[in-house]
XYZ file of C-alpha atoms in Angstrom:
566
model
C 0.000 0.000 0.000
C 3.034 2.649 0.505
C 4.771 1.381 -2.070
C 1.289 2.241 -4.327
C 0.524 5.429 -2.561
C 4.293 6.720 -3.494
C 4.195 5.636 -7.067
C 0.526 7.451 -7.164
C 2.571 10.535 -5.771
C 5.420 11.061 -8.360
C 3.270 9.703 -11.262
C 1.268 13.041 -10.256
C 4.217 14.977 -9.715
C 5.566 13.666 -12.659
C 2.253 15.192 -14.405
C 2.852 18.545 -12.842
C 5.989 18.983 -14.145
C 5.368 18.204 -17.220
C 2.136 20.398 -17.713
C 4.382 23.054 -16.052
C 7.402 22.685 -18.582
C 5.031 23.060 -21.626
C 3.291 25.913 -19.962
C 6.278 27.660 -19.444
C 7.503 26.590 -23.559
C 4.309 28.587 -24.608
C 3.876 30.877 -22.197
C 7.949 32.326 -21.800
C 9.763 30.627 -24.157
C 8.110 30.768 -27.613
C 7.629 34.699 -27.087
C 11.078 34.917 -26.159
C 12.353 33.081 -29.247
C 10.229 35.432 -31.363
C 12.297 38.587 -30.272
C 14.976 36.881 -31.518
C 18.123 35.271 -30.119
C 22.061 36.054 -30.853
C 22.279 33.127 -33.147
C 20.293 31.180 -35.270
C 21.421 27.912 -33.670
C 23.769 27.080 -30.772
C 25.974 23.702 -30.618
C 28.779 22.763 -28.649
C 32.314 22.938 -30.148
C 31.846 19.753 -31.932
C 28.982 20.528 -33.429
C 26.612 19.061 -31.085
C 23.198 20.871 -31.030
C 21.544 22.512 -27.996
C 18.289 23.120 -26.444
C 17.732 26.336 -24.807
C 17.006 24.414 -21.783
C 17.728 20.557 -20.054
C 15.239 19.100 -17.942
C 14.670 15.871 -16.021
C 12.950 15.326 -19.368
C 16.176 15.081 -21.555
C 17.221 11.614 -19.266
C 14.474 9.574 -19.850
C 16.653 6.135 -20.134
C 19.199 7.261 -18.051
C 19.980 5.534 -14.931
C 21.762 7.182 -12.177
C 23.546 3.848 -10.392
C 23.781 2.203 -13.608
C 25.110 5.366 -15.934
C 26.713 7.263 -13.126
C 27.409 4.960 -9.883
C 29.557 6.208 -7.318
C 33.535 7.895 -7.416
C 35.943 4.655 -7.037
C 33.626 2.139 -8.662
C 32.692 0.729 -12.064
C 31.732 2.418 -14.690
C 33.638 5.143 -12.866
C 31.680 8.210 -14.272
C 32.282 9.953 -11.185
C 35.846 9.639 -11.021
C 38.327 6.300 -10.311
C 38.793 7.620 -6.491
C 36.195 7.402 -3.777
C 37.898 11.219 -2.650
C 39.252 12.109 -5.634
C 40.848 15.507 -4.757
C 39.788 15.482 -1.475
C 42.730 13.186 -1.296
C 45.579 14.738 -3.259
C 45.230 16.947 -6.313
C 46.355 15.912 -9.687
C 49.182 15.742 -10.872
C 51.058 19.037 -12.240
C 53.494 17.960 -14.633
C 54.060 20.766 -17.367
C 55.283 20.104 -20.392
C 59.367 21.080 -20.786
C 62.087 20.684 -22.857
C 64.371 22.116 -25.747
C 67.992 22.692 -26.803
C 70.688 20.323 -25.547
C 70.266 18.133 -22.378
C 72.240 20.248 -20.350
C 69.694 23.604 -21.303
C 66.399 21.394 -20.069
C 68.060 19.420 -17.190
C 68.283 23.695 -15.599
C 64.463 23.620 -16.876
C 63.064 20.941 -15.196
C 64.897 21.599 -12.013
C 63.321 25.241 -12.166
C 60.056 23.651 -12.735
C 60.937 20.821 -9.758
C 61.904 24.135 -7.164
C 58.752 25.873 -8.277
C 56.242 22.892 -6.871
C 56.086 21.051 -10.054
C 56.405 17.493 -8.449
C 56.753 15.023 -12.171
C 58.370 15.990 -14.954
C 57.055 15.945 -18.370
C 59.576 15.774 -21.979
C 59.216 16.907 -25.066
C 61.549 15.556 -27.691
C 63.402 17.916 -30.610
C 61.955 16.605 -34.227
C 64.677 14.337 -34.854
C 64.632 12.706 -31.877
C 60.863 11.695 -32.695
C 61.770 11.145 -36.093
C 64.851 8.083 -34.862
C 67.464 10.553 -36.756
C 70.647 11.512 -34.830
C 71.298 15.393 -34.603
C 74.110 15.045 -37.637
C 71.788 13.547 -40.104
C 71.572 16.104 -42.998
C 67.693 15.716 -42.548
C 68.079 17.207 -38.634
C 69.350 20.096 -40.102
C 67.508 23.290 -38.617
C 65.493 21.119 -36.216
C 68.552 20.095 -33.473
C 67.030 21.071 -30.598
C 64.125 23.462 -31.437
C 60.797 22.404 -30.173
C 62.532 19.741 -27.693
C 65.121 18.235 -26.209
C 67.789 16.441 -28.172
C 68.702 13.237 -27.459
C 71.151 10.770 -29.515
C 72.436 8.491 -26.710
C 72.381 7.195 -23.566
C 74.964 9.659 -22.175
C 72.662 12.979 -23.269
C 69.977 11.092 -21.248
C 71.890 10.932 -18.505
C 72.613 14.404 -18.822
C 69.253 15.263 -19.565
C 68.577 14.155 -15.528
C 71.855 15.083 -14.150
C 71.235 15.561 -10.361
C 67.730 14.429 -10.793
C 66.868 11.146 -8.731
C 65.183 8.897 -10.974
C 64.015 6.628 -7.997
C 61.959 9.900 -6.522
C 60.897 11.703 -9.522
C 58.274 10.546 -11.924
C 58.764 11.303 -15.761
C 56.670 11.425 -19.129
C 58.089 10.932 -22.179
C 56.474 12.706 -25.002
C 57.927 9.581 -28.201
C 56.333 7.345 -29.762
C 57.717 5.674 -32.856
C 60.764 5.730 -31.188
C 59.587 5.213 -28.028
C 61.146 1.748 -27.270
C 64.730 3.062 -27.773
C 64.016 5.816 -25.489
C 62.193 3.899 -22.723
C 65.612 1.801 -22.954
C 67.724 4.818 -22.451
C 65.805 6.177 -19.220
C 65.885 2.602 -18.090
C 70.329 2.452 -18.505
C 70.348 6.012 -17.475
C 68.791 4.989 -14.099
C 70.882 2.083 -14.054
C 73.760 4.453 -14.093
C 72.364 6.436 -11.215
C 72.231 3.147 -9.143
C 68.508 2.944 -9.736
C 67.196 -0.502 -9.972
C 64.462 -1.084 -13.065
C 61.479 -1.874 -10.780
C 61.927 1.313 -9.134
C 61.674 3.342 -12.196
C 58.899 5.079 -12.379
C 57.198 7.131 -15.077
C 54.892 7.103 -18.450
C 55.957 6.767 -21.715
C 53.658 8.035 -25.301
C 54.159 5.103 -27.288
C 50.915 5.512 -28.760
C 52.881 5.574 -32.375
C 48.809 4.422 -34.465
C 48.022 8.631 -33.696
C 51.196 9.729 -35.244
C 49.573 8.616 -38.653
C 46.206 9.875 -37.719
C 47.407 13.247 -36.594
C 50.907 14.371 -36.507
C 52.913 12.345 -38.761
C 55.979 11.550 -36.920
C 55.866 8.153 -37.619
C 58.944 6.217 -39.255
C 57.914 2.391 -39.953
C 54.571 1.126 -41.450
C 51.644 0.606 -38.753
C 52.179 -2.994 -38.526
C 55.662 -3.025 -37.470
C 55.296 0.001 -35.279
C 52.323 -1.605 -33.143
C 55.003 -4.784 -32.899
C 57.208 -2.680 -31.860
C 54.408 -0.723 -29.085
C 53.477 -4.016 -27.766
C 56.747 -5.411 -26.993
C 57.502 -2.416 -24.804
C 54.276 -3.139 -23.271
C 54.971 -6.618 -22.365
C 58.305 -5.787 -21.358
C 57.517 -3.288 -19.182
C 54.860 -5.494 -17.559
C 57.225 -7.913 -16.599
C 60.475 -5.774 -15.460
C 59.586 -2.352 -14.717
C 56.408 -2.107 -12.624
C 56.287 1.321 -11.739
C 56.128 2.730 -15.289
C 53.427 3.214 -17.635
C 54.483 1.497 -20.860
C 51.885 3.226 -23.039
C 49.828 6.733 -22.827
C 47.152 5.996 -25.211
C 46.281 9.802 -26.819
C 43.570 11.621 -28.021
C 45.494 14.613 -27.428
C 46.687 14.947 -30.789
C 43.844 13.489 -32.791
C 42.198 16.706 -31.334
C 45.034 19.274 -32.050
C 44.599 18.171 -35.752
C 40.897 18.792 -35.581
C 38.942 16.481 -34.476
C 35.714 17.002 -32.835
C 35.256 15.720 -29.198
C 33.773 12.219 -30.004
C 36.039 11.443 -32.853
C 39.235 12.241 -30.452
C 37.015 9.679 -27.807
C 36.305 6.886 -30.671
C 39.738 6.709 -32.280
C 41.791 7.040 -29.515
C 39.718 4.392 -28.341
C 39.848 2.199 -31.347
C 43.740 2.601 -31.338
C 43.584 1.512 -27.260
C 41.983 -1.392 -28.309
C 44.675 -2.287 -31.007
C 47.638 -2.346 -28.444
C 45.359 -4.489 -26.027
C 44.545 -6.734 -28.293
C 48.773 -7.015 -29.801
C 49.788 -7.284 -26.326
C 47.432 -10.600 -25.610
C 48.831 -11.872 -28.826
C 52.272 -11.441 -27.258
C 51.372 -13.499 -24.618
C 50.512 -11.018 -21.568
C 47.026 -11.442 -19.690
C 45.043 -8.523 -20.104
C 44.717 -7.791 -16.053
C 48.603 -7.993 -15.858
C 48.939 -4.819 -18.326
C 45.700 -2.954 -18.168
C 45.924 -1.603 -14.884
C 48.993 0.434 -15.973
C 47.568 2.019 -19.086
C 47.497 5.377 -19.402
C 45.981 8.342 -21.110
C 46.204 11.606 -22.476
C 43.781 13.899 -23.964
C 43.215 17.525 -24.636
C 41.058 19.959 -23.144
C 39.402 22.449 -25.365
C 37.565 26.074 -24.426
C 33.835 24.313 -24.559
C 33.497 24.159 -20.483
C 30.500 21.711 -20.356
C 31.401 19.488 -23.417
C 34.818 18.774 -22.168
C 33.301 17.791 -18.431
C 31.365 15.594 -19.872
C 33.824 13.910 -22.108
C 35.638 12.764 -19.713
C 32.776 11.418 -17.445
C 31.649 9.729 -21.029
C 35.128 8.434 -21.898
C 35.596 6.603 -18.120
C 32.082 5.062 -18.667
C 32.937 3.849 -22.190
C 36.712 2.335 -21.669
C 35.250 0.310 -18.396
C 32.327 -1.285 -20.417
C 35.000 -2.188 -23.594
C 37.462 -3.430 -21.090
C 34.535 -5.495 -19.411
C 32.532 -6.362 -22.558
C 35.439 -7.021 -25.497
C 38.352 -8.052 -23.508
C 36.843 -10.030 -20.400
C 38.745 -7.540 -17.781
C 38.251 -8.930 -14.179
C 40.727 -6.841 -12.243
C 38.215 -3.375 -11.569
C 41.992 -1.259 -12.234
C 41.745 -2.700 -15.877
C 38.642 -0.753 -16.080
C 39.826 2.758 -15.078
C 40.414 5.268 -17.441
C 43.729 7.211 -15.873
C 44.539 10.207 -17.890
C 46.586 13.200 -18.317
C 45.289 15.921 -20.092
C 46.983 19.428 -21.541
C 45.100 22.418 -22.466
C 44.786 22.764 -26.185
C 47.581 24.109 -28.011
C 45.117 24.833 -31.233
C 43.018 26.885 -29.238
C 45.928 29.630 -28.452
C 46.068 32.474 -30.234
C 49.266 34.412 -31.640
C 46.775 37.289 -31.402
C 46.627 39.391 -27.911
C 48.697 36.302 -26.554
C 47.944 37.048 -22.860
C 44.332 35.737 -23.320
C 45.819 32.714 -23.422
C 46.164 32.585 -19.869
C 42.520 33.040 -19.217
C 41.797 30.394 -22.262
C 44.475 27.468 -20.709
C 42.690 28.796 -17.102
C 39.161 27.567 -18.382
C 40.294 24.787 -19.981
C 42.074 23.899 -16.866
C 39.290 24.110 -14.550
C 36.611 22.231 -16.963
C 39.628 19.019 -17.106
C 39.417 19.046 -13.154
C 35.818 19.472 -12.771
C 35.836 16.423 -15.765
C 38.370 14.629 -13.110
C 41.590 14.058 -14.436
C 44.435 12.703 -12.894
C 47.567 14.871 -14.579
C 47.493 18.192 -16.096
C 49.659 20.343 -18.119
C 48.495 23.922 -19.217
C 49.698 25.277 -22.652
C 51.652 27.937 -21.980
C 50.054 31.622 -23.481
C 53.770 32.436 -25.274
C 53.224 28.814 -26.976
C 52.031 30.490 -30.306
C 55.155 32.641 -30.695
C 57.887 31.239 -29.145
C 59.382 27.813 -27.033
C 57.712 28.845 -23.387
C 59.961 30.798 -21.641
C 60.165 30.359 -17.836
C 58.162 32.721 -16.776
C 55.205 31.666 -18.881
C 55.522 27.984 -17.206
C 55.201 29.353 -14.280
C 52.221 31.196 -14.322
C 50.577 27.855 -16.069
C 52.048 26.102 -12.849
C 50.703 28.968 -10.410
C 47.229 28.798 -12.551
C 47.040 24.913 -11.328
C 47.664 26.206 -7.844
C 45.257 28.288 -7.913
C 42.454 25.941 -8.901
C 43.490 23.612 -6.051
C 43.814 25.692 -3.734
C 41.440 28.788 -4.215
C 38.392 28.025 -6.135
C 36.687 25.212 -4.352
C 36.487 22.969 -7.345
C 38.340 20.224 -4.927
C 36.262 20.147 -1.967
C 33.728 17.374 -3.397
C 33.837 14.751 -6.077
C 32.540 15.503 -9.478
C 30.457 18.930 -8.321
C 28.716 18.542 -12.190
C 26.850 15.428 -11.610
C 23.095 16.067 -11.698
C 23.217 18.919 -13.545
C 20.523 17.909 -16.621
C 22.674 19.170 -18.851
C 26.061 17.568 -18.098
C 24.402 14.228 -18.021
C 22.520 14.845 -21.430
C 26.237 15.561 -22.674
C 28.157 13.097 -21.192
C 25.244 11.007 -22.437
C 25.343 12.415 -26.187
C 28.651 11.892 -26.596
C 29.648 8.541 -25.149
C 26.468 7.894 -27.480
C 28.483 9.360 -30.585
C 32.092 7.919 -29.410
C 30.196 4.636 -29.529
C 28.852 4.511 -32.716
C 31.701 5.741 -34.849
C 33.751 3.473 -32.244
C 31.580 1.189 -33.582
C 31.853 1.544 -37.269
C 35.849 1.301 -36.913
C 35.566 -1.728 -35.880
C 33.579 -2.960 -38.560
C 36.184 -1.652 -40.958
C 38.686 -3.877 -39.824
C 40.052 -2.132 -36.971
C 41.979 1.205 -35.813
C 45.179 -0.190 -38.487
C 43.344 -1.100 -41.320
C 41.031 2.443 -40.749
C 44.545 3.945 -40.972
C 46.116 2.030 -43.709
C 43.108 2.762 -46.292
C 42.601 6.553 -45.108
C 39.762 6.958 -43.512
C 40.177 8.057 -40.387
C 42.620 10.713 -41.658
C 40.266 11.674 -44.216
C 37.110 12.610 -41.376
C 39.320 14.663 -39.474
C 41.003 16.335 -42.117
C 37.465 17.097 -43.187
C 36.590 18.660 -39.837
C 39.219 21.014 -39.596
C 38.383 22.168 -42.533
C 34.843 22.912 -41.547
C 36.032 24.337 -38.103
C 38.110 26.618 -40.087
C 36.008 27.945 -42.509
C 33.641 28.694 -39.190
C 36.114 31.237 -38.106
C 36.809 32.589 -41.313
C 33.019 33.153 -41.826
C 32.797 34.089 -38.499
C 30.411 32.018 -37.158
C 32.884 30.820 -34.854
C 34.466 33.500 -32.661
C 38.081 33.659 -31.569
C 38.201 36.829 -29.398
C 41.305 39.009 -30.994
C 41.305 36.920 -34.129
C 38.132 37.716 -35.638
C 36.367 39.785 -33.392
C 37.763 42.288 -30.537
C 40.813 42.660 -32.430
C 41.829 45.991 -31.246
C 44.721 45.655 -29.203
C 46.800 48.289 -26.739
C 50.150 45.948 -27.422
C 52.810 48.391 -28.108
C 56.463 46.238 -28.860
C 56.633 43.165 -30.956
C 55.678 40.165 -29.693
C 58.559 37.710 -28.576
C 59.135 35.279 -32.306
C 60.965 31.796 -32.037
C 63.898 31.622 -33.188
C 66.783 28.681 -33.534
C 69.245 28.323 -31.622
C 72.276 28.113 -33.160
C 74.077 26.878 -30.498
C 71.963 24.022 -29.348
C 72.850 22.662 -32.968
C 76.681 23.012 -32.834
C 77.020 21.820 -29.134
C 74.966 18.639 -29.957
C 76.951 18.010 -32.829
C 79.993 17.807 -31.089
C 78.531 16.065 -27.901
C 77.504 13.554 -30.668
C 81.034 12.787 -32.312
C 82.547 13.024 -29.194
C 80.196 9.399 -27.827
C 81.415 8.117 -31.327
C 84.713 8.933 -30.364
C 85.390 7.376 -27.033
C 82.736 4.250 -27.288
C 83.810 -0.070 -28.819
C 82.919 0.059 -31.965
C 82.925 -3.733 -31.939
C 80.485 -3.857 -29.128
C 78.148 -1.298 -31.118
C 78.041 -3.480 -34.440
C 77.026 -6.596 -32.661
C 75.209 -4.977 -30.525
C 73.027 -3.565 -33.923
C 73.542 -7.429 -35.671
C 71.625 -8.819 -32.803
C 69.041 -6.099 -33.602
C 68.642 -6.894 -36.992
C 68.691 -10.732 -36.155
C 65.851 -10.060 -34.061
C 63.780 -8.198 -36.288
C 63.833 -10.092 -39.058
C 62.076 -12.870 -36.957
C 59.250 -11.848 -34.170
C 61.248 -11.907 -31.495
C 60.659 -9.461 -28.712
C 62.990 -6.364 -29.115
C 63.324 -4.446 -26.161
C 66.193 -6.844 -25.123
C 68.149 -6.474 -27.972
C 67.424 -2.349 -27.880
C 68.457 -2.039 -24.297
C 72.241 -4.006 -25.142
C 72.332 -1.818 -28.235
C 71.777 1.281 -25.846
C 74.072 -0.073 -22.883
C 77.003 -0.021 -25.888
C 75.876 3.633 -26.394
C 74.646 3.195 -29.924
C 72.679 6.095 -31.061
C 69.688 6.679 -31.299
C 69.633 6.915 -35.470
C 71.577 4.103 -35.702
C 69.223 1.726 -33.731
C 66.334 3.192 -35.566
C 67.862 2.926 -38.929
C 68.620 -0.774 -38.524
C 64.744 -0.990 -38.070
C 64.251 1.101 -40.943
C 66.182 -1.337 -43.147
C 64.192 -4.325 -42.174
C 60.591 -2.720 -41.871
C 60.892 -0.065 -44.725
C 59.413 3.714 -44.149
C 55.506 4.453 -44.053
C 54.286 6.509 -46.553
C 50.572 7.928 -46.419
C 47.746 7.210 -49.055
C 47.784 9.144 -51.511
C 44.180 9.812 -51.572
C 44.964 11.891 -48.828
């Protein structure tokens, strides 16, 4: 009888509210709308359409324990913590690095004084590209928008009076991301460091670079070999480090709308788990120490709500596809940086406020790491006093704002859920549809992924230049009280010649002998499927570089080159 009497109740309330709502559609609304509003439509940043107004009515099929549950459970909507940052805060960890190893090692122990506690690297171009600094193809690129590294001895450098047993890094590489991983790992062996006590996260997440930024070096096939063996290896010798950061980051700095960034980084996720159980490793053995990164665009309530959608949709694949029993394989960990697309050459200083917003909505969406993009980023390598207003920024939110003082604050909003809803809906389907076209590599091989995103920039683009899409001191409020030049990047010189001679200097003084068996056994290995992080790590412990390592894979994989549809 209670249980009937309460059903009669909100069956009538129910009725109320809904007479109410359209009363107040024809009553306030519809004469509203007929004045006219600022735009014809409104839509989120990707395009999503929006109602002037979310009610209870926009969840009809939702199901708060079953879509949202609690923080520190399955599907983990709310956050993978039961305190979240009533615990600890995330994770600063900006992103650093350029010139020699000796100009960022004075970098990241500026950032490290200044209450940075990680440390986060960003690689020159030919370091991601597996050339050495004296390759005629490095020329003009030795240490510009990163660090360059050819051997073992500039990573050394690189952490010179840095302990590698306290400090945790992130390693921006990915096709050559093995040879890397196996120079931190020798590095810390020279500091006394065991391997188990290494900890850190490496990219590796090489299936993006054709996707998005095209520093790849050997076809996919090869390269996701090449991913999972690090995987495995790490999984069985270095516990503590994060053999994989699986990115959307990128996907969305080449323009991407939030649930393609969600579905192919995704799709790619599922193509290392799915190489690593071929090699051999249970899925709950490696899964709990995936990582992620995306990026955080200016839309405040669509980036919330991706990553609410994003931890819901990797726990039900993990559960679902791969048969994931350990509840850690079903937690979405992620970094996240503040979009470097979304900064503006243009009145740079609101870049601050933009990285500030973006910052906030990636806490309030409950990341674990963050990095801000610094505001100088459009004109110049950041200088230092840039970083640390991104690092004070960070502060700022954790200390000042009370976005930390309960776990996920947006939940319940109608809105946010209709989002997070609407796009884990979208992720899904086009999720979906790679997988019926063979999967994230053969989506890659003919194209097609490439092709939808190249296709979206474009539209995002042509937006602005209509302006329909406002960028504040681009094309609109573009007056401007800035009286000198802004600060322009330009190389340095010397980065170039000191690496160069740090370079023939290892060649110098190292066994040749010990180098060209060290690269035989490389080859050996690669021409059959044996795993190749052992092989890597001797080549690196004779202090082979980093070129010639990668150009005895070159030889036996061959070079990618794109489609040329597009």
């Amino acid at each position: 009888m209670v249980l009937e009497s309460s059903r009669e109740t909100r069956e009538a309330t129910d009725t109320s509210y809904v007479e109410a709502l359209l009363d107040w559609e024809e009553q306030r609304l519809a004469p509203a709308q007929q004045r006219g509003e600022r735009k014809a439509s409104f839509e989120t940043g990707s395009g999503i359409p929006l109602k002037p107004l979310y009610t209870s009515r926009d969840l009809n099929g939702h199901e708060p324990l079953r879509d949202e549950g609690f923080p520190g459970q399955p599907p983990f909507t709310r956050g993978i913590q039961p305190t979240m940052y009533r615990g600890r805060i995330w994770s600063i960890r900006q992103y650093a690095g350029y010139g020699t190893a000796r100009d960022a090692n004075e970098r990241f122990r500026y950032l490290l004084a200044h209450g940075q506690p990680g440390l986060s690297v960003a690689f020159d171009l030919p370091t991601q590209m597996g050339l050495d600094s004296d390759d005629p193809r490095s020329a003009g690129e030795v240490g510009q928008v990163g660090v360059a590294i050819d051997s073992v001895r500039d990573m050394q450098e690189l952490f010179d009076a840095i302990p590698l047993s306290a400090v945790s890094t992130s390693m921006t590489i990915n096709a050559p991301a093995p040879v890397l991983v196996a120079m931190y790992v020798v590095a810390a062996e020279r500091q006394g460091v065991d391997v188990a006590a290494v900890q850190g996260t490496v990219q590796n997440d090489v299936l993006k670079e054709y996707i998005a930024r095209g520093t790849f070096i050997y076809p996919p096939r090869p390269s996701l070999r090449l991913a999972a063996d690090l995987i495995a290896w790490c999984t069985g010798n270095a516990p503590r480090f994060n053999p994989i950061s699986l990115s959307g980051y990128h996907i969305r700095e080449a323009g991407s709308t939030a649930p393609q960034e969600m579905a192919f980084a995704v799709a790619n996720a599922c193509a290392y788990v799915q190489a690593a159980i071929e090699r051999g490793v249970a899925v709950d053995d490696f899964a709990p120490k995936l990582s992620w990164i995306f990026n955080t665009h200016i839309d405040f309530f669509e980036e919330i709500a991706k990553y609410r959608a994003l931890r819901r949709m990797w726990a039900a694949i993990m559960r679902d596809r791969f048969a994931a029993k350990d509840e850690r394989s079903l937690m979405l960990r992620t970094h996240t940086q503040t979009g470097g697309s979304t900064l503006t050459a243009q009145q740079p200083e609101n870049n601050i406020v933009r990285a500030a917003i973006e910052a906030l909505a990636a806490v309030l969406g409950g990341v674990q790491s963050l990095a801000l993009s610094c505001y100088d980023e459009a004109l110049s390598i950041p200088t230092e006093k840039a970083q640390r207003i991104a690092v004070r920024t960070q502060q700022i939110i954790a200390e000042e704002v009370g976005a930390t003082g309960t776990v996920d604050p947006m939940a319940g909003s109608y809105y946010v859920e209709w989002l997070t809803d609407e796009l884990e809906r979208q992720a899904m389907a086009l999720y979906t549809e790679v997988e019926e076209r063979g999967g994230a590599v053969a989506c890659i091989e003919s194209g097609w992924m490439q092709q939808l995103i190249q296709d979206e920039a474009y539209r995002a683009e042509q937006a602005v230049a209509r302006g329909d899409k406002v960028i504040v001191g681009v094309n609109k409020y573009t007056e401007t009280e800035e009286g000198a030049p802004p600060l322009l990047f330009r190389p340095d010189e010397r980065a170039m010649v000191e690496q160069g001679e740090r370079l023939a200097q290892v060649r110098r003084e190292r066994d040749p002998d010990a180098v060209g068996a060290s690269l035989a056994r490389l080859r050996s290995a690669a021409e059959g499927d044996a795993d190749l992080m052992p092989p890597i790590i001797d080549a690196v412990r004779a202090e082979t570089t980093l070129g010639e390592i990668c150009g005895t894979l070159r030889d036996v994989f061959g070079e990618y080159h794109p489609p040329a549809s597009i």
